[in-house]
Coordinates of C-alpha atoms in Angstrom, one line a residue:
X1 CA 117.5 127.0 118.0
X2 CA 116.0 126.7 114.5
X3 CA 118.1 126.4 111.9
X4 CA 118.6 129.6 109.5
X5 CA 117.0 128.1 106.3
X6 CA 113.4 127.3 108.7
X7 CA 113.2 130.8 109.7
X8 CA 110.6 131.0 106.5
X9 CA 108.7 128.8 108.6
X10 CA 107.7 131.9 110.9
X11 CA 103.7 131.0 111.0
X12 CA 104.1 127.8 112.7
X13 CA 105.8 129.5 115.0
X14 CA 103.4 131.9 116.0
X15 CA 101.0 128.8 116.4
X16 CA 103.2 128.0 118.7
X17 CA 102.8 130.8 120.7
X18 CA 99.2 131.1 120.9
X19 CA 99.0 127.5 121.6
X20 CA 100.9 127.8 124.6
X21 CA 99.5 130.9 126.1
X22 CA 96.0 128.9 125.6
X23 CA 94.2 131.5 123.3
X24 CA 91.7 129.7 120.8
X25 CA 93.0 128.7 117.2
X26 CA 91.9 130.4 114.6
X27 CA 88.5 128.5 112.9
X28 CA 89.6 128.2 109.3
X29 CA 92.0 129.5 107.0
X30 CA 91.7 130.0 103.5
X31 CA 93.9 128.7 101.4
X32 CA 95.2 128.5 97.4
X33 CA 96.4 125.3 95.6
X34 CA 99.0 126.0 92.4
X35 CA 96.4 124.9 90.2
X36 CA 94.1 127.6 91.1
X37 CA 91.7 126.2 93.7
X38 CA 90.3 127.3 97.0
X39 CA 90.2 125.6 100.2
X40 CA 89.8 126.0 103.2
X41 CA 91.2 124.1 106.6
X42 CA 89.5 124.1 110.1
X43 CA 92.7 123.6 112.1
X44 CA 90.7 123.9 115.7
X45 CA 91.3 120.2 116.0
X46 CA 94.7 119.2 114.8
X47 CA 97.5 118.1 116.8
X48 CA 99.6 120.9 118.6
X49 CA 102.5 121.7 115.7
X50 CA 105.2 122.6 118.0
X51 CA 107.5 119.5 118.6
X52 CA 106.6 119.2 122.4
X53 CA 110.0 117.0 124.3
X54 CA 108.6 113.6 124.2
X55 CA 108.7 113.7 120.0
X56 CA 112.2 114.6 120.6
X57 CA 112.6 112.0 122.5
X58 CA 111.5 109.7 119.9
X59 CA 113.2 111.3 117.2
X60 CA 116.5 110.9 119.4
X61 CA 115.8 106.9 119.3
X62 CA 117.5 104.7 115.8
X63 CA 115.0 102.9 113.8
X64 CA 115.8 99.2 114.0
X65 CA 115.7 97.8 110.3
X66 CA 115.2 93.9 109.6
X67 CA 115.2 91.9 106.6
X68 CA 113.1 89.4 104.7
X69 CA 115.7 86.5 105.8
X70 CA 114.8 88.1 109.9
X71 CA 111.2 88.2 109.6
X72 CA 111.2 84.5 108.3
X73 CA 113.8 83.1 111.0
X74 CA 111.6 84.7 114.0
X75 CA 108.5 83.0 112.5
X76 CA 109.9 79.7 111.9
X77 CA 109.2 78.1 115.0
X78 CA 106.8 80.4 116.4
X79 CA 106.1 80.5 120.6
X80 CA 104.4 82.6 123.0
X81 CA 107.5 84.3 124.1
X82 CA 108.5 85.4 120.7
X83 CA 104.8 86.7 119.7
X84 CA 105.5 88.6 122.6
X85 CA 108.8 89.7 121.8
X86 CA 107.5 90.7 118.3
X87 CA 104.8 92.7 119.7
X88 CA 107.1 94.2 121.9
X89 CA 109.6 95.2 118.7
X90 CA 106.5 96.3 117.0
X91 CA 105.6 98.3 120.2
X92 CA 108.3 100.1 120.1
X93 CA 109.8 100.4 116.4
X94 CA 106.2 102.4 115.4
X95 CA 106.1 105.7 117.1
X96 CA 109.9 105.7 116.8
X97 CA 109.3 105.2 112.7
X98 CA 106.0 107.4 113.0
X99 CA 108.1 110.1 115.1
X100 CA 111.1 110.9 112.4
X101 CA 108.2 111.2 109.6
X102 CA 106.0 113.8 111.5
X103 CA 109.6 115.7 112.1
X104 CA 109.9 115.2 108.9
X105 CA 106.5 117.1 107.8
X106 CA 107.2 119.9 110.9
X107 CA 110.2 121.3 108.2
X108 CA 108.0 121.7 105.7
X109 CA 107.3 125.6 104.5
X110 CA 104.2 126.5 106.1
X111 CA 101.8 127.1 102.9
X112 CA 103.0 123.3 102.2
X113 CA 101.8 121.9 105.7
X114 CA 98.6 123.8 106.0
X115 CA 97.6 122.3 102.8
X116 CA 94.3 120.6 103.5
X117 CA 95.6 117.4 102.6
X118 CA 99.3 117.3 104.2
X119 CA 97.3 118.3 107.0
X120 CA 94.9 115.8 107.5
X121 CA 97.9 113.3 107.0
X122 CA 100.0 115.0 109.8
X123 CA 96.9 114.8 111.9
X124 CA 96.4 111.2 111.2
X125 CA 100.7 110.8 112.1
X126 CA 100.2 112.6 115.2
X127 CA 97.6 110.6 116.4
X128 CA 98.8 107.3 115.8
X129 CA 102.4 108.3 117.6
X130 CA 100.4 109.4 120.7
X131 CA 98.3 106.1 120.3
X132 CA 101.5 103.9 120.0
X133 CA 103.5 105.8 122.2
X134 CA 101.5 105.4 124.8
X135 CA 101.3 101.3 124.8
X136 CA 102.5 99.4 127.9
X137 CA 104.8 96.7 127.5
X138 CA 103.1 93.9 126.5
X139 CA 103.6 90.7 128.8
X140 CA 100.5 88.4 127.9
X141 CA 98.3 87.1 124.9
X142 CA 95.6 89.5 126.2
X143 CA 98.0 92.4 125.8
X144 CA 99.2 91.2 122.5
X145 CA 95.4 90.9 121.2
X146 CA 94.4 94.6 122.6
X147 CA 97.8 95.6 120.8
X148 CA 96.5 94.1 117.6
X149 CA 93.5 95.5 118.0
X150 CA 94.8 99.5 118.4
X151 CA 97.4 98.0 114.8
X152 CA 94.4 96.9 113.0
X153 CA 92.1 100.2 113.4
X154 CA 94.9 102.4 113.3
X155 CA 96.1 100.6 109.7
X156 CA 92.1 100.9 108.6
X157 CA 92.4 104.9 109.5
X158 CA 95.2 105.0 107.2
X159 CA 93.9 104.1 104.2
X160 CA 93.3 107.8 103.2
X161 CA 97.2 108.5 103.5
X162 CA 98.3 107.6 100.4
X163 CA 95.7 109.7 98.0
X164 CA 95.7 112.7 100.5
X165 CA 99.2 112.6 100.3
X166 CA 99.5 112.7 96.4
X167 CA 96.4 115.5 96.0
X168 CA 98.8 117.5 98.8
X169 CA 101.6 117.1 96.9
X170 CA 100.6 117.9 93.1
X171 CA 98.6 120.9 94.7
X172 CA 101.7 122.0 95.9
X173 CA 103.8 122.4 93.1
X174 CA 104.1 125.5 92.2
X175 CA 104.6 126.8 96.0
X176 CA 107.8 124.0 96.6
X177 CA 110.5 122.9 93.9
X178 CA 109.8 119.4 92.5
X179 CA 112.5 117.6 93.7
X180 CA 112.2 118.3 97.1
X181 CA 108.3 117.2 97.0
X182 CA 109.4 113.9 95.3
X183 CA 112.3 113.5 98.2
X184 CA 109.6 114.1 100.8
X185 CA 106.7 111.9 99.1
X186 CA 109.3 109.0 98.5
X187 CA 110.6 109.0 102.1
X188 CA 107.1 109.5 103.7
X189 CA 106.1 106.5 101.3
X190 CA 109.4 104.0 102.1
X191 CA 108.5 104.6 105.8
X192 CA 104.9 103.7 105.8
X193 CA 105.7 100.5 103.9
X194 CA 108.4 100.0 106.5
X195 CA 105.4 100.2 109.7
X196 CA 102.7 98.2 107.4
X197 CA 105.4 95.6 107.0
X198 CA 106.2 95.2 110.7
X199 CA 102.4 95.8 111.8
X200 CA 101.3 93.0 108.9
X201 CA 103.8 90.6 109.6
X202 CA 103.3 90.5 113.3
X203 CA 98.9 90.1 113.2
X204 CA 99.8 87.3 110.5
X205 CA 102.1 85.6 113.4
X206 CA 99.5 86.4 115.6
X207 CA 96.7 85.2 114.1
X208 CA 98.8 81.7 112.5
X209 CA 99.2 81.4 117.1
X210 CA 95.9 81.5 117.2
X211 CA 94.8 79.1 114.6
X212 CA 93.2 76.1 115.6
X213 CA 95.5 74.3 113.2
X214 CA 98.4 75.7 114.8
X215 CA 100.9 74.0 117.7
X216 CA 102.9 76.7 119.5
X217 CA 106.5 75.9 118.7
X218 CA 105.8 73.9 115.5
X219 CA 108.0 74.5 112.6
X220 CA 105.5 76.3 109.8
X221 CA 106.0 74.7 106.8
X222 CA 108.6 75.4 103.7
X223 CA 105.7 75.4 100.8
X224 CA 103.8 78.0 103.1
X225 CA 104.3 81.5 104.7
X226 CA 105.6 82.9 107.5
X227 CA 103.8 85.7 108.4
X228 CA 103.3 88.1 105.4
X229 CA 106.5 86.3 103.2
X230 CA 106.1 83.7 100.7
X231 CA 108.8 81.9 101.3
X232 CA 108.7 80.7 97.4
X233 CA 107.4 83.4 95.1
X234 CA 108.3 81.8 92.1
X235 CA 108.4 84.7 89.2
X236 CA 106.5 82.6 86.4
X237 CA 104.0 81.8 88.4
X238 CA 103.2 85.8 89.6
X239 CA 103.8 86.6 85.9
X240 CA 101.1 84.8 84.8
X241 CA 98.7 85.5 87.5
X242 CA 99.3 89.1 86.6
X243 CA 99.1 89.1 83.4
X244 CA 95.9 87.1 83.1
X245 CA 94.2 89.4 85.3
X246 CA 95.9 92.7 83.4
X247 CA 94.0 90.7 80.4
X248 CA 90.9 90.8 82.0
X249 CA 90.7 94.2 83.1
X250 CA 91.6 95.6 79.8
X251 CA 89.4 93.0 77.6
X252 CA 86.4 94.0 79.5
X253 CA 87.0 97.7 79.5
X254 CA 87.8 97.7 75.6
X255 CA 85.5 95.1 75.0
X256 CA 86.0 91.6 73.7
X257 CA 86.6 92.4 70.1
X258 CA 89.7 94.5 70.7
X259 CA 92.3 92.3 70.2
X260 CA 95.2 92.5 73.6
X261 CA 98.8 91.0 72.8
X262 CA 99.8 87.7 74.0
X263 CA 102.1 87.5 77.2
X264 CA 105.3 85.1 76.8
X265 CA 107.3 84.5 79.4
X266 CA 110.4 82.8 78.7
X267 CA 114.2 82.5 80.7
X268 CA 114.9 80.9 84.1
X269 CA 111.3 79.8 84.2
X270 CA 111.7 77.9 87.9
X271 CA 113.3 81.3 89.7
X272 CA 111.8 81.2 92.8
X273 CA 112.5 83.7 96.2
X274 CA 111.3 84.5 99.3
X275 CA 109.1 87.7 99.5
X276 CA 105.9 89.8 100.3
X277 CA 103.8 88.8 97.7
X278 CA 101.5 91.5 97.4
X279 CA 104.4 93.9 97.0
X280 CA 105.3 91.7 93.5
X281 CA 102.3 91.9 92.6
X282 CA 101.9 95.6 93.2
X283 CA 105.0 95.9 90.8
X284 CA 104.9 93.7 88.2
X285 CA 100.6 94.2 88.0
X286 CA 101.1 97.6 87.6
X287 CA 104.3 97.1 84.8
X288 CA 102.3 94.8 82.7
X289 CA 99.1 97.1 83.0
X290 CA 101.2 99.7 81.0
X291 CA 102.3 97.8 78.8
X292 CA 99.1 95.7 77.7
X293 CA 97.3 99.0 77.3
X294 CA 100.0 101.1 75.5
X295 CA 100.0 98.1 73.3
X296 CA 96.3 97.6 72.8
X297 CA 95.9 101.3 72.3
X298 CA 98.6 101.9 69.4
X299 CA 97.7 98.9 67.5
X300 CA 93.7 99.3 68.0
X301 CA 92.3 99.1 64.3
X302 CA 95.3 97.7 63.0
X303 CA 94.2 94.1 60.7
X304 CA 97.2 92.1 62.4
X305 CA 97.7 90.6 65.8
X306 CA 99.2 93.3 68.4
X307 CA 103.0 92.3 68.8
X308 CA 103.7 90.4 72.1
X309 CA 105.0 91.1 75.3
X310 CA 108.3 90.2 75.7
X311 CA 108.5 89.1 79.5
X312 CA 112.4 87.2 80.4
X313 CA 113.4 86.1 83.4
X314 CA 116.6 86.3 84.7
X315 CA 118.6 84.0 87.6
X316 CA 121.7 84.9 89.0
X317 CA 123.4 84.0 92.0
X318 CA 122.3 87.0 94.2
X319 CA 119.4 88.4 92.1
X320 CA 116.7 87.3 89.6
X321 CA 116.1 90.0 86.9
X322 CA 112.6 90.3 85.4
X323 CA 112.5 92.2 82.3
X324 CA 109.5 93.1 80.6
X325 CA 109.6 94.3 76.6
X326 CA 107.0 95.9 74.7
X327 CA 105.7 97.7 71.3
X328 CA 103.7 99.9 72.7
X329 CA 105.1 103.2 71.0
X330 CA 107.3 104.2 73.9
X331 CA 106.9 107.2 76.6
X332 CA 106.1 110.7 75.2
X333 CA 108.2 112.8 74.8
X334 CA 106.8 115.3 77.1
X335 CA 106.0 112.5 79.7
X336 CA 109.8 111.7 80.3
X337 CA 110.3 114.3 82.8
X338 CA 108.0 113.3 85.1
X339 CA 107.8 109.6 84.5
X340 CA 109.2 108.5 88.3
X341 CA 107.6 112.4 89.5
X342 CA 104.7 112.3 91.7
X343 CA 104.6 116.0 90.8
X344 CA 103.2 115.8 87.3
X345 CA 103.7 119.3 85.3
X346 CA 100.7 119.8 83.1
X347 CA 99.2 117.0 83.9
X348 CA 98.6 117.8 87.4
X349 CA 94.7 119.0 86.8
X350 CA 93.3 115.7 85.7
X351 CA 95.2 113.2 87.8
X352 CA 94.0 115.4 91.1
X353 CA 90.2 114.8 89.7
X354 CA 91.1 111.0 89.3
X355 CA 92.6 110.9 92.6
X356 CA 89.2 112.7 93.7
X357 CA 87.5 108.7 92.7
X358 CA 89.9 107.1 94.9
X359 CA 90.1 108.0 98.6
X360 CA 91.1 105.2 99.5
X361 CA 94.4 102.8 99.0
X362 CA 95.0 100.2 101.1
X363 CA 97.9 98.7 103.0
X364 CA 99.8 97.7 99.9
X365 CA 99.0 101.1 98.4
X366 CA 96.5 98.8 95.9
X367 CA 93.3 101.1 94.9
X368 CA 89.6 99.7 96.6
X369 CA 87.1 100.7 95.1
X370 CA 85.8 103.7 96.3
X371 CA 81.9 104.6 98.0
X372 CA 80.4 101.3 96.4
X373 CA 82.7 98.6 97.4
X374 CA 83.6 100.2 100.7
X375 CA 80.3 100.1 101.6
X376 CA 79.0 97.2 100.4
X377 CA 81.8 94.9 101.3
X378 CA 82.8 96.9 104.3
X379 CA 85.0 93.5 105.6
X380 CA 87.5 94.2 102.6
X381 CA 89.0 97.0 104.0
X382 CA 89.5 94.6 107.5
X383 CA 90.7 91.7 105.2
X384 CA 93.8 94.0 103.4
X385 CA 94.3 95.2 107.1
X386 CA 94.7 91.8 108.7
X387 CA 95.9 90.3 106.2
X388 CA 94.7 86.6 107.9
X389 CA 93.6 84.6 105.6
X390 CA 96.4 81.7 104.5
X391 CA 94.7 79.4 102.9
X392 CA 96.7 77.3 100.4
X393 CA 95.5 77.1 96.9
X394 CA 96.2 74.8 94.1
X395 CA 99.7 75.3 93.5
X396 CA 100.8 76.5 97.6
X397 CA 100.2 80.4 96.2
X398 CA 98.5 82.3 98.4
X399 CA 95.3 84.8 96.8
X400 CA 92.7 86.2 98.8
X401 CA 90.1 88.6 98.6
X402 CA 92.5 91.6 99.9
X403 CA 95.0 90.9 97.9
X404 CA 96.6 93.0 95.2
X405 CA 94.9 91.5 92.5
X406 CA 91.8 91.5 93.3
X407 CA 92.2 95.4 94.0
X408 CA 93.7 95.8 90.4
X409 CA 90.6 95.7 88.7
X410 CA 88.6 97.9 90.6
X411 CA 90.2 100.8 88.7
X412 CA 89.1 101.3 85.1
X413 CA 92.3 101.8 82.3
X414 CA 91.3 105.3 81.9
X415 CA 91.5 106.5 85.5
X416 CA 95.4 107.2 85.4
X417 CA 96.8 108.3 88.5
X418 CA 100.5 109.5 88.1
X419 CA 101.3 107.1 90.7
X420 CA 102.0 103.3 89.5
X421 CA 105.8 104.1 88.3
X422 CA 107.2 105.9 91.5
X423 CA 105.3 104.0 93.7
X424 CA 106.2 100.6 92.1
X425 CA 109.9 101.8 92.4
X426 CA 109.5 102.7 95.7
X427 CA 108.8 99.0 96.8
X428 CA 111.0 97.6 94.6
X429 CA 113.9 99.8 96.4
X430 CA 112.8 98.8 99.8
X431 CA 114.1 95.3 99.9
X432 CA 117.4 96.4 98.3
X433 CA 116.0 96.0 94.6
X434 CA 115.9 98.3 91.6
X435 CA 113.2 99.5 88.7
X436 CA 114.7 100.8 85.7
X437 CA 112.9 102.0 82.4
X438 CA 114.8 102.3 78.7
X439 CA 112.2 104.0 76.4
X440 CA 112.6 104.0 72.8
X441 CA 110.1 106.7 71.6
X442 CA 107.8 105.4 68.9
X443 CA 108.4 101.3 69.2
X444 CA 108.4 100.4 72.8
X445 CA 109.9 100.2 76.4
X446 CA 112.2 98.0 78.4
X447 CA 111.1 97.6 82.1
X448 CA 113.7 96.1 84.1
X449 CA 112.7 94.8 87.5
X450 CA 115.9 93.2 89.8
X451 CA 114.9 91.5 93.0
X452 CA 117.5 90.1 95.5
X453 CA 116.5 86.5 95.6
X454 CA 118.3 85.8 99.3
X455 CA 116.0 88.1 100.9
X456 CA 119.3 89.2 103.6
X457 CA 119.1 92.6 102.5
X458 CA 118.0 95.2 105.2
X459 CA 114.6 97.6 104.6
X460 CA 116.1 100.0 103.1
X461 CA 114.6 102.5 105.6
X462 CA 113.8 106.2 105.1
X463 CA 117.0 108.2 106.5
X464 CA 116.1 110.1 110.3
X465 CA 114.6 113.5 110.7
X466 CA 116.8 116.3 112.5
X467 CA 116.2 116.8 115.9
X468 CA 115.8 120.8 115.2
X469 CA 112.4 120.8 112.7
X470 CA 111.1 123.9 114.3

C-alpha cells in the first residue's frame, strides 16, 4: 500500500491501470513549466511507471560502497581473476545503484515526473537497469569486453543526464518546494558519480590488462595510476595547471589587454594524495574560474594591477585544506540564497537558455562543447567515456584530451550555468570532503576546499529509496 502523503500521485496510478489492462497510452500531453512555457511529452515510448517486482527486488538489495584506499588495493597487482571479480562487482552494484534512484524519481509528484526533461532522464534510468540487470555473470575476458562494451555506450547515452536534469529541475520550481528539488538533484547527482566511478575505474583496469605494456599480476607502479586514481595528486601541481588554463580562458575572452590577477600559491607546497583527478580538477577549475573573473570584472578599468589570488595550502595529519582568497567584490546580496541551489529564483529564465547551448556534460559532469565539437571530434565523447589513455607526462601527471581541462574552455565566461558551486560541492562531499564559502560583500570571498588525504573514507553514497514509491 502507498503511503498517505503519495496519494497526490493519483495520475501515475491510473497509468498504471491502463498499462496493465493493455489499452494504448495516451500520444502526448501538454504540459506547463513555472517559468511560463509550453511543452509537450510523447510518453508512447517510455518505460512502464509502475514499479513492476523485479525493481523491488533490486531496491530490496544494499549498495556496496568502497573507498579510494579499495579501489587502489584491488588494482595493485592486477590478474585475470580480479578483472573478473571487478566486472562482476560492477555487474551487480549498477542496477542495484540505478534501481534506488529510479524509485527514487517514482515518488516524485506527477506534474514533476512528466516534465519533459525528468522524463527523458527516467527513461534513460530505466533502460540502463533493464540493460544491466539483465547481464550474465561474467566468467571470461570475452564476457568482460562485451560487458565493457554495454558500460561504455550506456555512459556515452548518459551524457544528456546532467543538463536535462538541471532544465527539469529549475522548470520545476514553482510546482515543488526548493529544498526538496535540491535534496533530489543532489542525491540523483552523488549516485551517478558513485556508478561513473565504479564503471570508469573498472574499463581503466581493463584496458591497463589489455595493454601491450602490461604483465598480468605485475605490481603497477607508485608514480602512476591505478585505474581512474592518481595515486599522487599533489595540490600545487593541480593548482597551477588550473589556474593557468582559468588564465587562458578568460584572457582570450576579455582579450589580452585586460589585465587578470596573478595566482600565488603558497603553504604546504609538497601535499600530495591519492585521488580521481578529474574530480580536482572539476573543483578547484571551477573555484578559481569565479574568482579570476569576479576579479577581472570589478577591477576592469582600474589603472592598477587587479589584487591577487590568495591560494594556501593546508597539511594536516588526516586532511589537506585548500583555501582559495580573493577581491573580487564578494557574492550579491541577492545571490546568497541560492548560491549552493540548483533551483535559482529569478535567475531561473536565463540559466535554462544557457543550459539550452549545452546538452551535453560528460562523465565528470565537465561541459563539451556542444553541435560543433561533438560532431567534429565525435571520438571525444568515447575518450571521457573510456577514460584509457595513461600516458605519463613530464612530471608523472596524467592530461588527456577528455579530461577536465580540456573541457573547461569550451564554455565562454559569460555562459553561467547555476551549476559549478553545488556541483563542485557535491564531489567534494563524495569522498568524505567538504566545500565551504565565507563571503564578505563588497571585498571578496574565502573558498575552502578540505580533502581527506588517506583516501579510507567510504563514497559517501546517496541514502536508499523506500521500497513503497507507488
Amino acid at each position: 500500500m502507498p503511503r498517505l502523503p503519495l496519494l497526490q500521485n493519483a495520475a501515475p496510478i491510473r497509468l498504471m491501470k491502463i498499462a496493465r489492462a493493455g489499452e494504448p497510452r495516451v500520444a502526448a500531453r501538454c504540459w506547463t513549466s513555472s517559468v511560463g512555457q509550453t511543452r509537450y511529452s510523447h510518453s508512447h515510448g517510455s518505460p512502464k511507471w509502475r514499479p513492476v517486482s523485479v525493481l523491488d527486488e533490486w531496491v530490496a538489495k544494499e549498495a556496496r560502497p568502497i573507498s579510494l584506499r579499495q579501489l587502489m588495493v584491488f588494482g595493485r597487482s592486477l590478474t585475470e581473476s580480479r578483472l573478473i571479480s571487478s566486472a562482476n562487482y560492477v555487474r551487480t552494484e549498477l542496477p542495484t545503484r540505478i534501481s534506488h534512484r529510479i524509485r527514487d524519481m517514482q515518488q516524485l509528484p506527477y506534474a514533476v515526473v512528466t516534465n519533459p526533461h525528468i522524463n527523458e532522464v527516467y527513461d534513460l534510468y530505466y533502460n540502463a537497469f533493464d540493460t544491466f540487470r539483465k547481464v550474465r555473470e561474467i566468467k571470461t575476458l570475452d564476457d568482460n569486453d562485451r560487458f565493457c562494451d554495454t558500460i561504455r555506450s550506456t555512459l556515452k547515452a548518459h551524457l544528456t543526464v546532467i543538463p536535462k536534469l538541471a532544465m527539469g529541475i529549475l522548470e520545476c520550481s514553482g510546482i515543488k518546494d526548493a529544498e526538496d528539488l535540491d535534496k533530489f538533484m543532489n542525491t540523483i547527482l552523488r549516485s551517478r558519480i558513485s556508478r561513473r566511478v565504479i564503471a570508469e575505474q573498472h574499463l581503466a583496469l581493463t584496458d591497463t590488462f589489455h595493454a601491450p605494456w602490461f604483465s598480468p599480476g605485475a605490481k603497477l607502479s607508485e608514480s602512476e595510476f591505478i585505474g581512474e586514481v592518481f595515486l599522487k595528486c599533489v595540490a600545487r601541481d593541480v593548482i597551477a595547471r588550473c589556474g593557468a588554463a582559468t588564465r587562458e580562458i578568460l584572457q582570450r575572452a576579455y582579450g589580452p589587454s585586460t589585465p587578470l590577477p596573478e595566482i600565488r600559491i603558497d603553504g604546504h607546497l609538497d601535499a600530495s594524495f591519492p585521488y580521481i583527478l578529474s574530480h580536482l580538477e572539476y573543483i578547484v577549475g571551477e573555484l578559481l574560474r569565479n574568482s579570476v573573473q569576479a576579479v577581472a570584472e570589478k577591477h576592469r578599468g582600474s589603472t592598477k594591477p587587479p589584487p591577487p589570488i590568495e591560494v594556501t595550502i593546508c597539511e594536516s595529519q588526516q586532511h589537506v585544506i585548500i583555501r582559495i582568497s580573493d577581491q573580487g567584490g564578494g557574492v550579491p546580496r541577492d545571490s546568497l540564497p541560492y548560491m549552493w541551489s540548483f533551483s535559482k529564483g529569478p535567475a531561473s529564465q536565463q540559466l535554462l537558455a544557457n543550459l539550452g547551448q549545452v546538452p551535453k556534460l560528460a562523465a565528470t559532469m565537465q561541459e563539451l562543447q556542444v553541435e560543433k565539437e561533438d560532431e567534429d571530434d565525435e571520438d571525444d565523447d568515447d575518450s571521457d567515456d573510456k577514460n584509457c589513455s595513461k600516458e605519463k607526462v613530464d612530471d608523472g601527471h596524467k592530461h588527456h584530451p577528455g579530461s577536465s581541462l580540456a573541457s573547461l574552455a569550451s564554455r565562454p565566461p559569460n555562459l553561467r550555468l547555476g551549476m559549478g558551486l553545488p556541483l563542485s560541492r557535491v564531489y567534494a562531499e563524495y569522498w568524505a570532503g567538504s566545500l565551504a564559502l565565507h563571503s564578505l560583500e563588497g571585498y571578496g570571498v574565502d573558498a575552502f576546499l578540505q580533502i581527506s588525504k588517506l583516501g579510507n573514507k567510504n563514497e559517501q553514497l546517496a541514502t536508499r529509496a523506500t521500497m513503497d514509491a507507488v
